[in-house]
C-alpha atoms as one frame of an Amber mdcrd trajectory, in Angstrom:
protein
  61.486 297.547 -14.619  64.436 297.483 -16.990  66.066 300.759 -18.081  62.969
 302.707 -17.063  60.640 300.430 -19.046  57.876 298.502 -17.335  56.917 295.048
 -18.574  53.421 293.612 -18.582  52.922 290.394 -16.631  52.809 288.437 -19.911
  56.049 290.038 -21.115  57.767 289.382 -17.802  56.659 285.736 -17.800  57.822
 285.342 -21.387  61.241 286.730 -20.450  61.581 284.501 -17.361  59.930 281.284
 -18.524  61.772 278.462 -20.240  60.799 278.050 -23.887  62.448 277.539 -27.260
  63.904 281.054 -27.463  64.736 281.120 -23.733  66.171 277.668 -22.891  67.694
 278.844 -19.585  64.461 280.347 -18.251  62.528 279.078 -15.267  60.504 275.875
 -15.716  56.836 276.693 -15.146  53.760 274.568 -14.504  50.507 276.161 -15.699
  48.425 276.160 -12.525  45.096 277.173 -14.035  44.919 280.164 -11.713  43.654
 278.374  -8.614  44.830 275.829  -6.070  42.389 273.119  -7.244  43.801 273.133
 -10.779  47.340 273.215  -9.441  46.778 270.215  -7.163  45.117 268.277  -9.963
  48.124 269.001 -12.176  50.474 267.779  -9.438  48.358 264.622  -9.008  48.634
 264.083 -12.754  52.393 263.715 -12.376  51.875 260.305 -10.753  51.488 257.831
 -13.636  49.959 255.100 -11.452  47.125 257.345 -10.277  43.888 256.155 -11.905
  41.179 258.122 -10.062  40.845 261.583  -8.553  37.855 262.426  -6.357  37.176
 266.117  -5.839  35.700 267.154  -2.509  34.910 270.757  -1.618  35.880 272.294
  -4.948  32.828 273.992  -6.367  33.963 276.954  -8.521  30.609 278.619  -8.115
  27.719 279.632  -5.907  24.472 277.790  -5.116  21.351 279.062  -6.868  19.731
 281.768  -4.754  22.990 283.136  -3.340  22.651 286.936  -3.278  25.128 288.476
  -5.721  26.269 290.784  -2.934  27.479 287.700  -1.019  29.791 286.531  -3.815
  33.525 287.140  -3.782  33.899 289.397  -6.813  30.498 291.108  -7.136  31.393
 294.405  -5.454  34.541 294.944  -7.524  32.713 294.090 -10.739  29.712 296.219
  -9.769  31.918 299.212  -8.969  33.531 298.939 -12.384  30.577 297.888 -14.601
  27.398 298.613 -12.638  24.816 296.162 -11.324  22.989 295.305 -14.573  26.149
 294.547 -16.564  27.637 292.579 -13.644  24.484 290.448 -13.317  24.646 289.873
 -17.086  28.147 288.424 -16.641  26.908 285.660 -14.344  26.723 282.189 -15.966
  24.170 279.643 -14.757  24.885 275.899 -14.639  22.532 272.986 -13.926  23.575
 269.330 -14.069  20.308 267.940 -12.697  21.873 267.578  -9.238  23.080 271.087
  -8.533  21.953 274.470  -9.796  24.362 277.308  -9.399  26.157 280.156 -11.065
  29.610 281.554 -11.615  30.832 285.106 -11.730  33.349 285.900 -14.514  36.363
 284.984 -12.364  34.947 281.658 -11.186  33.853 280.930 -14.770  37.501 281.220
 -15.841  38.553 278.922 -12.986  35.773 276.472 -13.902  36.702 276.436 -17.575
  40.412 275.952 -16.840  39.653 273.180 -14.357  37.436 271.337 -16.855  40.043
 271.793 -19.603  42.792 270.461 -17.306  40.662 267.488 -16.272  40.408 266.455
 -19.955  44.196 266.153 -20.042  44.401 263.840 -17.043  45.217 260.142 -17.443
  43.268 259.585 -14.249  39.478 259.711 -14.196  38.357 262.871 -12.368  35.042
 262.753 -10.479  33.363 265.550  -8.512  32.227 264.052  -5.196  31.224 267.419
  -3.683  27.689 267.058  -5.061  27.604 270.816  -5.398  29.197 273.476  -7.510
  29.655 273.973 -11.220  32.441 271.473 -11.920  30.750 269.009 -14.239  31.026
 268.133 -17.926  30.498 265.088 -20.147  33.815 263.633 -18.939  33.577 265.041
 -15.381  30.735 263.311 -13.525  29.248 264.067 -10.124  28.713 261.151  -7.748
  28.531 260.982  -3.941  31.859 260.240  -2.244  30.511 257.082  -0.556  29.466
 255.747  -3.970  32.899 256.545  -5.395  34.559 254.720  -2.467  32.309 251.686
  -2.963  33.541 251.416  -6.562  37.177 251.116  -5.418
């Protein structure tokens, strides 16, 4: 709050963050909104790193998971109702894993995939589950990835 005026999060970040109009602001690293994206960004700061294997990062739920057992379903359902909430779910199938994301995990998934495109290192999902896959982001078993090293 400044002089009785409240700032939105975006306005506050714009005021605090270093940029052309605010050269003395705080340096910020876009974290993608989740710890997996943040750690991948930190790993990307090491120029000699050539490969990143993801283990245990799924950004989704296995097919057949009851919606009621997902992290954000109840909050979404309370706000939008069951039918609209179910309509927000996005299904993903890479031939190995079938699963879905709720709207929040879909944002995390999208940001993670976008960040992985920016990496100098090759990013591979060794979890063999979850929704983190794309043309440039392959899924292979961890043992197979290790054998290639």
